Every structure is written in C-alpha cells, then in structure tokens.
Tab-separated table of C-alpha atoms in Angstrom:
chain	number	residue	atom	x	y	z
A	133	ILE	CA	-0.390	-0.212	-0.085
A	134	ALA	CA	2.604	2.378	0.993
A	135	SER	CA	4.716	1.657	-2.315
A	136	ARG	CA	1.532	2.192	-4.444
A	137	SER	CA	0.512	5.510	-2.461
A	138	LEU	CA	4.566	7.006	-2.969
A	139	ILE	CA	3.825	6.173	-6.516
A	140	GLN	CA	-0.057	7.750	-6.701
A	141	MET	CA	1.123	11.272	-4.950
A	142	ASN	CA	4.095	11.565	-6.632
A	143	LYS	CA	3.719	10.384	-10.743
A	144	GLN	CA	7.893	10.088	-11.396
A	145	PRO	CA	8.870	8.986	-8.205
A	146	ASP	CA	12.960	9.147	-6.831
A	147	LEU	CA	14.083	6.119	-8.602
A	148	GLN	CA	15.715	5.331	-5.378
A	149	MET	CA	12.601	4.354	-3.509
A	150	VAL	CA	10.910	3.007	-6.260
A	151	GLY	CA	10.298	-0.859	-4.794
A	152	HIS	CA	11.089	0.321	-1.163
A	153	ILE	CA	8.266	0.772	1.134
A	154	PRO	CA	8.723	3.145	3.952
A	155	GLN	CA	9.035	2.320	6.832
A	156	ILE	CA	8.840	4.701	10.070
A	157	SER	CA	5.068	5.986	10.314
A	158	ALA	CA	2.382	6.400	13.463
A	159	LEU	CA	1.212	2.995	11.978
A	160	SER	CA	4.839	1.212	11.902
A	161	ARG	CA	4.682	1.920	15.289
A	162	ARG	CA	1.140	0.596	16.290
A	163	ALA	CA	0.969	-2.952	13.842
A	164	ARG	CA	4.247	-4.208	14.867
A	165	HIS	CA	4.816	-6.011	18.413
A	166	ASP	CA	6.816	-3.296	20.804
A	167	GLY	CA	6.979	-0.957	17.895
A	168	GLN	CA	7.859	1.782	19.458
A	169	ASN	CA	10.971	0.387	20.682
A	170	TYR	CA	10.862	-0.997	17.402
A	171	VAL	CA	10.664	2.075	15.892
A	172	PHE	CA	13.828	3.097	18.139
A	173	ALA	CA	15.713	0.919	17.764
A	174	LEU	CA	15.609	1.301	13.537
A	175	LEU	CA	16.410	5.293	13.419
A	176	THR	CA	19.097	4.684	15.869
A	177	GLY	CA	20.751	1.647	14.877
A	178	TYR	CA	22.737	2.532	11.907
A	179	HIS	CA	26.117	1.650	11.273
A	180	ASP	CA	28.665	0.739	9.553
A	181	PRO	CA	28.119	-2.474	8.125
A	182	PRO	CA	30.321	-6.222	9.596
A	183	ALA	CA	33.211	-7.490	7.651
A	184	GLY	CA	32.413	-9.331	4.252
A	185	VAL	CA	28.453	-7.610	3.893
A	186	GLN	CA	27.565	-6.224	1.409
A	187	ILE	CA	24.500	-3.303	0.916
A	188	ARG	CA	23.490	-2.514	-2.143
A	189	GLU	CA	24.282	1.713	-3.329
A	190	GLY	CA	21.579	3.512	-2.189
A	191	LEU	CA	20.691	1.035	0.979
A	192	HIS	CA	21.957	1.800	4.426
A	193	TYR	CA	22.708	-1.163	6.680
A	194	ASN	CA	21.157	-1.314	10.168
A	195	PRO	CA	20.481	-4.295	11.741
A	196	TYR	CA	17.180	-3.378	13.067
A	197	PHE	CA	15.577	-4.106	9.761
A	198	PRO	CA	14.377	-6.978	7.939
A	199	GLY	CA	17.594	-8.018	5.896
A	200	GLY	CA	19.871	-5.575	7.204
A	201	ALA	CA	19.693	-3.074	4.274
A	202	ILE	CA	17.188	0.171	4.330
A	203	ALA	CA	16.708	2.725	1.950
A	204	MET	CA	16.245	5.392	4.411
A	205	PRO	CA	19.492	6.821	5.632
A	206	LYS	CA	20.401	7.637	9.030
A	207	MET	CA	18.483	10.844	10.151
A	208	LEU	CA	19.707	11.692	13.669
A	209	MET	CA	22.645	12.823	14.275
A	210	ASP	CA	24.285	13.949	17.769
A	211	GLY	CA	23.692	18.362	18.118
A	212	ALA	CA	21.420	18.392	14.974
A	213	ILE	CA	18.653	20.647	16.754
A	214	GLU	CA	19.423	23.097	19.882
A	215	TYR	CA	16.483	22.144	22.830
A	216	GLU	CA	15.098	25.753	23.930
A	217	ASP	CA	16.030	23.809	27.867
A	218	GLY	CA	19.489	23.089	27.027
A	219	THR	CA	18.786	19.407	27.024
A	220	PRO	CA	21.530	17.575	25.065
A	221	ALA	CA	20.666	16.647	21.266
A	222	THR	CA	21.891	13.368	21.573
A	223	GLU	CA	20.792	10.856	18.909
A	224	ALA	CA	18.719	8.624	21.339
A	225	GLN	CA	17.196	11.966	23.014
A	226	MET	CA	15.342	12.480	19.266
A	227	GLY	CA	15.188	8.923	18.928
A	228	LYS	CA	12.820	8.884	21.972
A	229	ASP	CA	11.075	12.583	20.579
A	230	VAL	CA	10.402	10.942	17.754
A	231	VAL	CA	8.766	7.619	19.072
A	232	SER	CA	6.863	10.000	21.110
A	233	PHE	CA	5.215	12.089	18.350
A	234	LEU	CA	4.430	8.869	16.509
A	235	SER	CA	2.529	7.376	19.199
A	236	TRP	CA	0.857	10.548	19.873
A	237	ALA	CA	-0.438	10.571	15.932
A	238	ALA	CA	-1.156	6.949	15.961
A	239	GLU	CA	-3.600	7.383	19.015
A	240	PRO	CA	-4.396	11.274	19.601
A	241	GLU	CA	-7.621	10.317	21.774
A	242	MET	CA	-5.018	7.640	23.840
A	243	GLU	CA	-4.589	9.566	26.404
A	244	GLU	CA	-8.278	10.426	26.705
A	245	ARG	CA	-9.143	7.003	26.937
A	246	LYS	CA	-6.655	6.240	29.628
A	247	LEU	CA	-8.162	8.792	31.498
A	248	MET	CA	-11.980	7.143	31.034
A	249	GLY	CA	-10.672	3.722	31.730
A	250	VAL	CA	-9.512	5.432	34.855
A	251	LYS	CA	-12.789	7.358	35.908
A	252	TRP	CA	-14.639	3.808	35.536
A	253	ILE	CA	-12.618	2.032	37.750
A	254	PHE	CA	-13.378	4.555	40.432
A	255	LEU	CA	-17.320	4.104	39.532
A	256	LEU	CA	-16.650	1.179	39.015
A	257	SER	CA	-15.019	0.357	42.876
A	258	LEU	CA	-17.624	2.791	44.500
A	259	ALA	CA	-20.560	1.226	43.342
A	260	LEU	CA	-18.801	-2.333	44.599
A	261	LEU	CA	-18.270	-1.119	48.020
A	262	GLN	CA	-22.256	-0.190	48.704
C-alpha cells in the first residue's frame, strides 16, 4: 500500500525509492509488537556493516531492519538540533522524541481513553463498595 501511495502522490517518484516501502510511520509503531522499541531501534541502529556484509548502493546497514539493508538514510545525528531547555541533543534523545510523537500521532485520543478508564474503574469500585 505504501509504495503504491508513494507513486500515486508523485507521478515521477525518486528512482531510489521505487520498490522500497517507507518504514517509519505512526502505523508501523502500532502495527508491530513492541512497536515503539522497534522504531527507536530502527532510528538509532545505523552502523557500518560487519566484515563480509555487502550493502547495495542506495541502501544503508541497520541490523534492526529485516535483511539489514534499508533505503532510509540515517536521520538522527548528535547535535543536529538545539532544545530550548538545554537538553543535550543526542541521537537517543531525538529518537525518543520522534517515537513519542509518532505514538501520539497514531493514537491522539489515547490519553483521553486512559483517563476514561480510570474514571470507570473509580465508579465501579464505588458501586462495589455499596
């Protein structure tokens, strides 16, 4: 679906992206078991390939991606941004921030549902006490 959507959005897609499904999305965070940790590992897991491992041109080595080769280049670099509160802009911190945002984007109503659950538990416990 994602690769078809990419081609429909752009009638002349970047040739490097043809056949590659974009991996980072709010839906991939929800669709995979332990999705938040997967997305964090994927964002922060770029390394040089081990000896003997060949990676095709246009792909990047990331052991957390199935097959170890991903079309998305490394996006997070230490010091790439400046936080207003002085938090060090490490790759891990930015990865955590991206994962938090994607979690919210996938389920913006989650906080409201959790609050509703707490209210129901409180009301049910009051009803049981009577």
